[in-house]
Amino acid sequence: MSIRRQVLGGYRRLLRASRQAFRDDAYALQQAHLTLRQNFIDNCQVTDKKQLDELVKGIDEAEGMLLHHIVQGRAKEANGNEAVRFEVKLTDPQRQAMRKDEEMTPLTEKSGSEPLVMNSGNYTVSKPMAGKTARKHATAAPSAKKRKTSITSSIPLIIQQKLSSDQVVNAHEIISQVDIHSATKARLLLTWLLYPVTPEEFYEKYWEQRPLAIKRNFASYYDGWFSKEEMDRILKTHTLEYGADLDLTKYVEGTRHTLNPSSTATAKQVWKHYDDGCSVRFLCPQKFSDNVWKLLATLEDEWGCMAGANSYLTPKSTQGFAPHFDDIEAFLLQTEGHKHWKVYEPLQDSDMLARYSSGNYKEEALDKPMLEVDLEQGDLLYFPRGFIHQARAHKDTHSLHLTVSTGQQNSLGNFLEVLLPQALETAINTNVELRRSLPRDYLEYMGVMHSDRIGDSERQAFTNRLKGALKVVLGEALSTLDAASDQMAKNFLVDRLPPALENEEENCTSDQSPLQKITVNTQLKLIRHSIARLVIEDGKAVVYHCRENSRMHHEVSISPLEFELDDAESIEFILSSYPDYFRVGDMPHEDPQDQIELAKALYKEGILMYQKS
């Protein structure tokens, strides 16, 4: 039996297994195939060029046949199981293999650009047209610069429900509640933010995956959070600097222009530019607005990550910014007016969940938007990192929206950036094999110019040695996961906002009662669930907290508290007691005076509150 025929049997079985394992993740499937292909070639240990050509040809045919069934099956699903035909750009062997099963003709895209509106339970949803979904799956293989996979699904991108007043909760009352777990309060606030979509549905179907527009036909839904009137008050009562606190921008003939004067901002000057067609962006409204601060500080307990905000005031019939994408998960609360939005898929795979924001795009360089929607007062729009977007205010009214952001530099990759350097350094210091010299002649067989030497024994020996070294580093990394987690927690505390306490809570802290007498019978508790973190650094028990953080990002440096290691158990007892009060005398310290001194130090720092008699 020829090598090609053997491959068509064995390799296709492996492909089918990988298809089943990654059937819901096209990108993971593609990466699995690339790895499978290389491993299969390596394991065959073929060195003869003719045999190698046969091997590759067999792999191409097997992949082509599998690709045919995947695309055909998904296109059928997208079109209600109707039979479809398609055309994709493949290598000749792949195309020949596919033609053995079916002659290919181009897929015809259905006409129309508006989303279909469907009734789903007690609210209305809109979803892309089936013909367009199928077309996404059947497009030609992209170039290296284009995305290899498209975000296509029957999941609706627009949710519509006309709310009545008895369905709307008062989010200001949620935030003002005391004697409720701060994580519970955060989940209630997110539920309000996304209603009628539940947090569970949102995280499963939309978070980091696709945009979502929620249309409520309830203009007062976001009343009281941020307004044009409040912007005017801030401009008149605070000193704001252009570039740091606000920007004036215009988008003219496909180009964004920032028109910040060199002077300090004044209300008169800002409104003059606004009347001349400039958009006004507040870069850190939480610095001046208590309501925005409370909103963000509460949601940080939901996301376990810093939350930020910008506000955008756009004159009617204008656009302030060019198409671009951001490095944050964005929740846009339309608080006033009306704005037309376009959201586009990431252009490249590397832009999906982007680590850094993009520059400005020309609109003519973009494909058709995946979501186009009119956002009215009381509506919400969400889109993940890397999704290009642009918007224009309605011709008859201005637009004001508040963008709540999170997820910046908080990925698994960021965690690895903390974990691996420390693990690598420790592995090198503790394992002599990692300190031995490289082979004197390794450059004679390693490198791109030698990469086609398949089956070379020296290359294989070098690769095996590196595999062993990586296993050592991996083992070290897995043993230090908790230490890396503590460092990420410390970074979060450095970034996050100070907690927004109610007067009732504030009165029981050192800010309002600095001379509160503490005894072994005093009842204390943490003011918030994630207000502080215990880490071990340089043989000390160190407590980091965000109580004294500024409402302006990194305006004030964090000041940790250092304790002896024998205090660590009692500190852990305090941090894990929330939301309950604890009795100072119940701390695991044997000496009552040590119990009192530790409690005093944390109370003085403002992270504990006492229980009134």
XYZ file of C-alpha atoms in Angstrom:
613
model
C 0.000 0.000 0.000
C 1.361 3.452 -0.911
C 2.253 6.025 1.722
C -0.541 8.270 0.423
C -3.185 5.554 0.966
C -1.878 4.799 4.448
C -2.136 8.487 5.311
C -5.709 8.725 4.017
C -6.628 6.014 6.513
C -4.653 6.857 9.641
C -4.498 10.631 9.343
C -8.214 11.011 8.595
C -9.038 9.119 11.799
C -6.897 11.568 13.756
C -8.557 14.510 11.994
C -12.018 13.256 12.840
C -11.031 12.935 16.492
C -9.710 16.515 16.575
C -12.825 17.750 14.809
C -14.980 16.187 17.535
C -12.815 17.637 20.318
C -12.871 21.175 18.915
C -16.193 21.161 17.064
C -17.344 24.430 18.717
C -14.082 26.333 18.395
C -12.926 26.883 14.820
C -9.687 28.616 15.779
C -8.697 25.877 18.231
C -9.544 23.289 15.564
C -7.272 25.026 13.077
C -4.401 25.181 15.562
C -4.921 21.511 16.468
C -4.691 20.578 12.784
C -1.434 22.498 12.358
C 0.086 20.714 15.354
C -1.325 17.354 14.267
C 0.068 17.780 10.762
C 3.606 18.508 11.968
C 3.586 15.732 14.572
C 2.297 13.236 11.995
C 5.102 14.127 9.583
C 7.722 13.912 12.349
C 6.468 10.539 13.597
C 6.499 9.026 10.092
C 10.274 9.670 9.995
C 10.318 9.848 6.189
C 13.596 11.163 4.731
C 13.268 10.221 1.042
C 12.008 13.247 -0.923
C 9.631 11.238 -3.105
C 8.100 9.507 -0.114
C 7.841 12.846 1.707
C 5.983 14.355 -1.257
C 3.548 11.424 -1.184
C 3.075 11.890 2.552
C 2.261 15.593 2.204
C -0.074 14.884 -0.713
C -1.993 12.357 1.373
C -2.274 14.818 4.256
C -3.560 17.516 1.894
C -6.229 15.170 0.553
C -7.328 14.103 4.031
C -7.572 17.718 5.180
C -9.452 18.689 2.056
C -12.065 15.998 2.580
C -12.537 16.935 6.221
C -12.764 20.635 5.380
C -15.463 19.844 2.847
C -17.615 18.089 5.443
C -17.077 20.804 8.072
C -17.980 23.683 5.760
C -20.889 21.826 4.203
C -22.275 20.863 7.609
C -22.018 24.363 9.076
C -23.487 25.985 6.010
C -26.435 23.590 6.221
C -26.969 24.541 9.868
C -26.863 28.252 9.007
C -29.457 27.811 6.248
C -31.921 25.673 8.136
C -30.319 22.428 6.858
C -30.896 23.360 3.219
C -28.338 21.940 0.808
C -25.760 24.549 -0.195
C -22.815 24.718 -2.572
C -19.724 26.740 -2.053
C -16.275 27.544 -3.335
C -13.077 27.869 -1.298
C -9.489 28.462 -2.296
C -7.413 25.408 -1.553
C -4.258 23.702 -2.671
C -4.718 21.491 -5.735
C -4.627 18.199 -3.793
C -7.224 19.522 -1.331
C -9.475 20.744 -4.145
C -9.206 17.421 -5.978
C -10.136 15.535 -2.828
C -13.182 17.705 -2.278
C -14.316 17.323 -5.883
C -14.457 13.571 -5.394
C -17.461 14.187 -3.112
C -19.228 17.095 -4.827
C -18.881 19.491 -7.713
C -18.581 23.021 -6.355
C -20.420 26.155 -7.485
C -20.467 29.586 -5.818
C -22.828 30.185 -2.918
C -25.397 32.906 -3.614
C -25.812 35.456 -0.823
C -29.348 36.414 0.047
C -30.268 40.049 -0.440
C -31.094 42.528 2.308
C -29.042 44.155 5.035
C -31.475 44.472 7.967
C -31.394 41.895 10.783
C -34.353 39.568 11.127
C -36.500 40.201 14.201
C -37.677 37.116 16.051
C -39.864 36.554 19.089
C -38.043 34.703 21.875
C -39.890 34.154 25.125
C -40.894 37.427 26.711
C -38.579 39.629 24.678
C -37.684 40.188 21.061
C -34.337 39.284 19.509
C -32.728 40.113 16.200
C -30.244 37.865 14.428
C -28.194 38.055 11.220
C -29.808 36.673 8.085
C -29.084 33.003 7.480
C -27.734 33.635 4.006
C -25.102 35.992 5.339
C -24.097 33.530 8.035
C -23.564 30.816 5.434
C -21.584 33.211 3.260
C -19.211 33.850 6.131
C -18.395 30.155 6.373
C -17.944 29.819 2.639
C -15.672 32.770 1.923
C -12.335 32.148 0.269
C -9.358 31.242 2.406
C -7.965 34.543 3.745
C -4.456 35.843 3.326
C -2.052 35.796 6.261
C -3.121 39.311 7.235
C -6.838 38.489 7.382
C -8.761 36.663 10.097
C -8.863 32.928 9.499
C -12.239 32.518 11.212
C -15.400 34.586 11.216
C -17.722 35.238 14.122
C -20.930 33.764 12.773
C -23.714 32.299 14.808
C -27.454 32.157 15.277
C -26.979 34.019 18.573
C -28.811 37.372 18.278
C -26.764 40.578 18.400
C -29.747 42.800 19.180
C -32.137 42.206 22.079
C -35.329 44.269 22.133
C -37.816 44.528 24.974
C -40.179 47.351 25.763
C -39.941 47.767 29.528
C -42.622 48.934 31.906
C -41.863 50.878 35.074
C -42.587 47.892 37.330
C -39.790 45.928 35.584
C -37.134 48.557 36.293
C -35.168 48.445 39.540
C -33.488 51.477 41.075
C -29.759 50.844 40.706
C -28.937 53.804 42.954
C -30.725 51.964 45.766
C -28.738 48.794 45.025
C -25.467 50.653 45.491
C -26.608 52.357 48.701
C -27.486 49.069 50.428
C -25.435 48.154 53.487
C -25.251 44.791 55.275
C -25.100 43.026 51.917
C -22.088 41.111 50.577
C -20.186 43.380 48.180
C -19.994 40.583 45.582
C -23.782 40.149 45.776
C -24.243 43.885 45.341
C -21.971 43.818 42.285
C -23.931 40.960 40.679
C -27.228 42.804 41.298
C -25.773 45.893 39.641
C -24.603 43.907 36.608
C -28.058 42.326 36.374
C -29.559 45.815 36.201
C -26.951 46.965 33.677
C -27.736 44.118 31.244
C -31.464 43.603 31.803
C -33.331 41.739 30.271
C -30.257 39.632 29.442
C -29.111 37.734 32.532
C -25.442 37.798 33.594
C -25.274 34.036 33.042
C -26.550 34.326 29.464
C -24.279 37.288 28.810
C -21.118 35.531 29.985
C -21.975 32.365 28.057
C -22.911 33.930 24.717
C -21.379 37.407 24.446
C -18.511 38.115 26.850
C -15.248 38.251 24.851
C -17.080 36.698 21.874
C -19.430 39.107 20.072
C -21.167 42.469 20.442
C -24.609 42.922 21.972
C -27.112 45.774 21.713
C -29.967 45.967 24.233
C -32.881 48.193 23.228
C -35.406 48.884 25.993
C -37.652 51.719 24.798
C -37.315 53.116 28.341
C -35.564 56.491 28.137
C -35.088 57.009 31.884
C -33.319 53.664 32.474
C -29.894 55.275 33.041
C -31.146 58.525 34.567
C -28.988 60.023 37.284
C -25.686 58.407 36.331
C -24.149 61.078 34.108
C -25.633 63.980 32.148
C -24.785 67.038 30.096
C -25.944 69.117 33.044
C -23.465 67.367 35.336
C -20.669 67.937 32.806
C -21.447 71.654 32.931
C -21.368 71.628 36.735
C -18.001 69.833 36.754
C -16.527 72.325 34.285
C -17.686 75.232 36.458
C -16.600 73.849 39.843
C -13.360 71.959 39.078
C -10.091 72.629 37.292
C -9.807 70.326 34.279
C -6.782 69.961 32.029
C -7.006 69.172 28.324
C -5.443 65.832 27.483
C -5.601 64.635 31.091
C -9.250 65.217 31.985
C -10.971 65.916 28.664
C -10.501 66.075 24.889
C -12.154 68.093 22.127
C -12.326 66.134 18.868
C -13.755 66.251 15.355
C -13.982 63.664 12.589
C -13.838 65.443 9.235
C -13.485 63.843 5.784
C -12.324 60.528 7.199
C -9.760 61.967 9.637
C -9.954 62.516 13.390
C -8.724 65.871 14.697
C -7.965 66.614 18.370
C -8.467 70.346 18.994
C -7.329 70.733 22.595
C -6.309 74.309 23.508
C -3.125 74.769 25.528
C -4.935 76.492 28.395
C -6.890 75.074 31.339
C -10.436 74.128 30.357
C -13.293 76.513 31.112
C -17.001 75.901 30.682
C -17.358 78.839 28.293
C -14.509 77.635 26.092
C -15.647 73.989 26.027
C -19.232 74.858 25.101
C -18.036 77.193 22.354
C -16.097 74.315 20.750
C -19.092 72.047 21.253
C -21.344 74.534 19.444
C -18.783 74.541 16.624
C -19.214 70.769 16.182
C -16.582 69.318 18.549
C -17.229 66.187 20.580
C -16.343 66.474 24.272
C -14.784 63.422 25.896
C -14.305 63.257 29.673
C -11.403 60.850 30.240
C -12.040 60.100 33.913
C -15.549 61.170 34.955
C -15.310 59.091 38.142
C -12.778 61.625 39.418
C -15.522 64.250 39.606
C -18.809 62.289 39.630
C -19.736 60.360 42.779
C -22.313 58.300 40.908
C -19.831 57.131 38.264
C -17.275 56.348 40.986
C -19.805 54.245 42.934
C -20.886 52.435 39.767
C -17.319 51.456 38.841
C -16.128 50.637 42.366
C -19.066 48.255 42.794
C -18.617 46.530 39.424
C -14.927 45.886 40.164
C -16.105 43.283 42.683
C -17.975 41.517 39.862
C -15.134 41.503 37.365
C -12.153 41.055 39.705
C -10.436 43.630 37.552
C -10.083 47.392 37.304
C -13.098 49.259 35.895
C -12.795 52.632 34.169
C -14.996 55.115 32.358
C -15.078 57.726 29.599
C -18.025 59.910 28.646
C -18.695 61.112 25.093
C -20.862 64.130 24.275
C -21.411 64.471 20.514
C -23.278 67.339 18.784
C -26.164 66.356 16.543
C -25.304 65.029 13.085
C -21.556 64.763 13.869
C -18.932 62.102 14.577
C -16.068 62.653 16.979
C -13.794 59.675 16.376
C -12.499 57.578 13.487
C -13.159 53.829 13.324
C -10.832 52.046 15.768
C -10.733 49.238 18.318
C -9.918 49.307 22.022
C -8.118 47.076 24.508
C -11.063 46.924 26.933
C -14.444 45.243 27.281
C -16.793 48.162 26.603
C -20.298 48.738 28.004
C -21.891 51.851 26.488
C -24.760 53.347 28.493
C -26.754 55.764 26.324
C -27.768 58.408 28.871
C -29.000 61.127 26.480
C -29.952 61.459 22.835
C -29.533 59.085 19.940
C -26.497 57.616 18.133
C -26.022 55.324 15.133
C -23.380 52.638 15.717
C -21.410 50.336 13.419
C -19.408 47.442 14.869
C -17.018 45.350 12.741
C -15.328 42.001 13.257
C -11.596 42.128 14.019
C -9.660 42.266 10.748
C -6.935 39.870 11.920
C -6.805 36.967 14.353
C -4.240 38.904 16.389
C -6.802 41.699 16.910
C -9.357 39.420 18.574
C -9.260 40.308 22.292
C -6.561 42.841 21.457
C -3.939 43.633 24.062
C -3.514 47.209 22.877
C -5.807 49.750 21.219
C -5.509 50.393 17.494
C -4.829 53.506 15.500
C -7.510 55.039 13.309
C -8.918 53.180 10.294
C -10.256 54.558 7.037
C -13.865 53.470 6.619
C -13.275 52.344 3.047
C -10.717 49.808 4.323
C -13.353 48.041 6.435
C -15.726 45.240 5.539
C -19.457 45.439 6.064
C -20.312 45.913 9.770
C -21.462 42.815 11.637
C -23.759 44.989 13.749
C -25.438 48.271 12.833
C -27.842 49.740 15.371
C -29.455 52.972 16.536
C -28.784 53.442 20.243
C -31.438 55.530 21.972
C -31.604 56.938 25.489
C -31.793 54.043 27.967
C -30.165 51.497 25.612
C -26.878 49.627 26.042
C -24.195 48.438 23.622
C -21.429 45.974 24.516
C -18.453 44.949 22.408
C -15.249 43.037 23.269
C -11.631 44.054 22.836
C -10.501 44.226 19.227
C -13.901 44.945 17.646
C -13.710 48.006 15.405
C -16.458 50.553 15.980
C -17.617 54.007 14.983
C -20.707 56.114 15.697
C -22.507 59.249 14.577
C -25.054 61.317 16.491
C -28.579 61.571 15.092
C -29.353 64.517 12.830
C -32.004 65.851 15.233
C -30.370 65.466 18.633
C -27.048 65.342 20.477
C -25.736 62.132 22.035
C -24.213 61.448 25.442
C -23.055 58.012 26.473
C -20.978 56.691 29.349
C -18.510 53.930 28.479
C -17.822 51.557 31.367
C -14.680 49.535 30.675
C -12.940 46.528 32.170
C -10.632 43.643 31.225
C -7.600 45.751 30.339
C -4.373 43.710 30.558
C -6.122 41.002 32.571
C -5.750 37.945 30.324
C -4.202 34.534 30.838
C -1.260 35.876 28.860
C -0.785 38.661 31.408
C -0.832 36.055 34.155
C 1.869 34.076 32.341
C 3.952 37.233 32.014
C 4.002 37.355 35.806
C 4.397 33.614 36.343
C 7.013 32.519 33.796
C 9.914 34.948 34.390
C 9.980 34.050 38.075
C 9.595 30.339 37.333
C 12.391 30.468 34.749
C 14.758 32.274 37.099
C 14.071 29.810 39.916
C 14.459 26.821 37.584
C 17.834 28.074 36.333
C 19.061 28.726 39.874
C 17.995 25.314 41.200
C 18.772 22.998 38.262
C 22.329 22.549 37.071
C 21.209 21.102 33.717
C 19.762 24.476 32.748
C 23.130 26.097 33.452
C 25.143 23.801 31.193
C 26.490 25.279 27.948
C 24.722 24.948 24.628
C 26.297 22.465 22.172
C 29.327 24.092 20.589
C 28.082 23.345 17.075
C 24.301 23.791 17.502
C 24.237 26.718 15.066
C 25.413 24.313 12.362
C 22.108 22.424 12.436
C 19.605 24.789 14.111
C 17.996 27.894 12.648
C 15.705 28.663 9.723
C 18.296 27.752 7.118
C 18.472 24.231 8.600
C 14.740 23.808 9.327
C 14.126 21.528 6.324
C 16.512 18.854 7.629
C 13.709 16.438 8.575
C 14.874 13.464 10.603
C 18.292 15.003 11.425
C 19.562 13.259 14.578
C 21.393 16.323 15.911
C 18.316 18.514 15.538
C 16.211 15.867 17.260
C 18.677 15.566 20.154
C 18.713 19.345 20.630
C 14.903 19.460 20.522
C 14.655 16.683 23.111
C 17.061 18.508 25.396
C 14.946 21.667 25.157
C 11.805 19.678 25.875
C 13.393 18.425 29.078
C 14.364 21.945 30.092
C 10.857 23.233 29.414
C 9.397 20.474 31.583
C 11.572 21.687 34.449
C 10.388 25.276 33.957
C 6.778 24.114 33.678
C 7.062 22.182 36.929
C 8.459 25.245 38.668
C 5.695 27.420 37.211
C 2.968 25.067 38.443
C 4.455 25.143 41.933
C 4.323 28.958 42.055
C 0.782 29.555 40.746
C -0.368 30.914 44.099
C 2.516 33.370 44.324
C 1.765 34.631 40.813
C -1.926 34.931 41.712
C -0.979 37.077 44.689
C 1.058 39.349 42.440
C -1.903 39.729 40.074
C -4.113 40.524 43.077
C -1.608 43.153 44.170
C -1.662 44.699 40.696
C -5.471 44.821 40.848
C -5.388 46.613 44.192
C -2.906 49.137 42.807
C -5.188 49.824 39.821
C -8.641 49.784 41.357
C -10.793 52.562 42.769
C -11.191 53.216 46.493
C -14.367 51.661 47.937
C -17.460 53.861 47.890
C -18.774 53.732 51.462
C -22.177 54.900 52.609
C -22.328 57.381 55.501
C -23.567 54.625 57.789
C -20.410 52.635 57.042
C -18.059 55.617 57.024
C -19.159 56.554 60.551
C -17.832 53.216 61.822
C -14.324 53.591 60.365
C -11.222 55.413 61.526
C -12.031 58.329 59.204
C -14.988 59.332 61.385
C -14.038 57.603 64.649
C -10.227 57.734 64.839
C -10.116 57.247 68.621
C -12.354 54.185 68.780
C -11.212 52.028 71.693
C -10.475 48.435 70.696
C -10.543 45.566 73.203
C -10.650 41.796 72.885
C -14.461 42.039 72.868
C -14.677 44.588 70.046
C -16.545 43.351 66.968
C -14.903 44.321 63.645
C -15.258 43.406 59.981
C -13.721 44.207 56.601
C -15.415 47.113 54.854
C -15.436 45.220 51.526
C -14.836 41.646 50.371
C -11.745 42.340 48.229
C -10.451 45.469 49.958
C -7.127 43.842 50.943
C -4.756 40.995 50.129
C -2.138 39.190 52.192
C 1.081 38.281 50.374
C 4.415 37.010 51.601
C 7.356 39.123 50.438
C 10.968 38.978 51.657
C 10.020 37.007 54.741
C 7.292 39.447 55.779
C 3.499 39.272 55.859
C 2.481 42.224 53.686
C -1.066 43.584 53.421
C -1.953 45.535 50.284
C -5.234 47.449 50.143
C -6.998 50.087 48.056
C -8.601 52.138 50.856
C -6.436 55.185 50.175
C -6.394 54.910 46.374
C -7.318 57.950 44.328
C -10.333 58.181 42.022
C -7.784 59.145 39.349
C -5.816 56.123 38.114
C -2.412 55.800 39.845
C -2.609 59.349 41.217
C -1.564 58.098 44.679
C 1.000 55.350 45.300
C -0.221 52.365 47.291
C 1.231 51.988 50.815
C 1.311 48.372 52.032
C 1.494 47.351 55.692
C 4.292 45.026 56.829
C 3.866 42.521 59.664
C 5.883 39.651 61.066
C 5.231 36.201 59.642
C 3.604 35.031 62.880
C 0.864 37.622 62.261
C -0.061 36.004 58.938
C -2.510 33.476 60.417
C -4.478 36.192 62.216
C -4.503 38.401 59.117
C -5.826 35.476 57.098
C -8.506 34.973 59.762
C -9.602 38.613 59.401
C -9.629 38.617 55.591
C -11.638 35.382 55.397
C -14.243 36.447 57.985
C -16.119 38.811 55.619
C -19.060 39.514 55.515
C -19.373 38.617 59.204
C -18.071 40.592 62.151
C -15.354 38.906 64.190
C -14.413 39.263 67.839
C -10.864 40.541 68.292
C -10.256 37.978 71.048
C -11.067 35.140 68.634
C -8.065 35.863 66.429
C -5.557 32.969 66.492
C -2.866 35.016 68.287
C -2.210 33.630 71.769
C -1.356 37.008 73.337
C -4.426 39.298 73.740
C -2.207 42.347 73.376
C -0.965 41.089 69.999
C -4.586 40.597 68.954
C -5.465 44.170 69.899
C -2.377 45.727 68.268
C -2.960 43.930 64.972
C -6.643 44.912 64.945
C -5.721 48.514 65.759
C -3.240 48.691 62.876
C -5.788 47.480 60.333
C -8.576 49.635 61.798
C -6.366 52.722 61.697
C -5.624 51.972 58.032
C -9.351 52.213 57.321
C -10.023 48.689 56.078
C -11.983 47.603 59.175
C -15.202 48.985 60.631
C -16.601 48.393 64.108
C -20.064 47.162 65.028
C -22.156 49.676 66.910
C -23.712 48.478 70.144
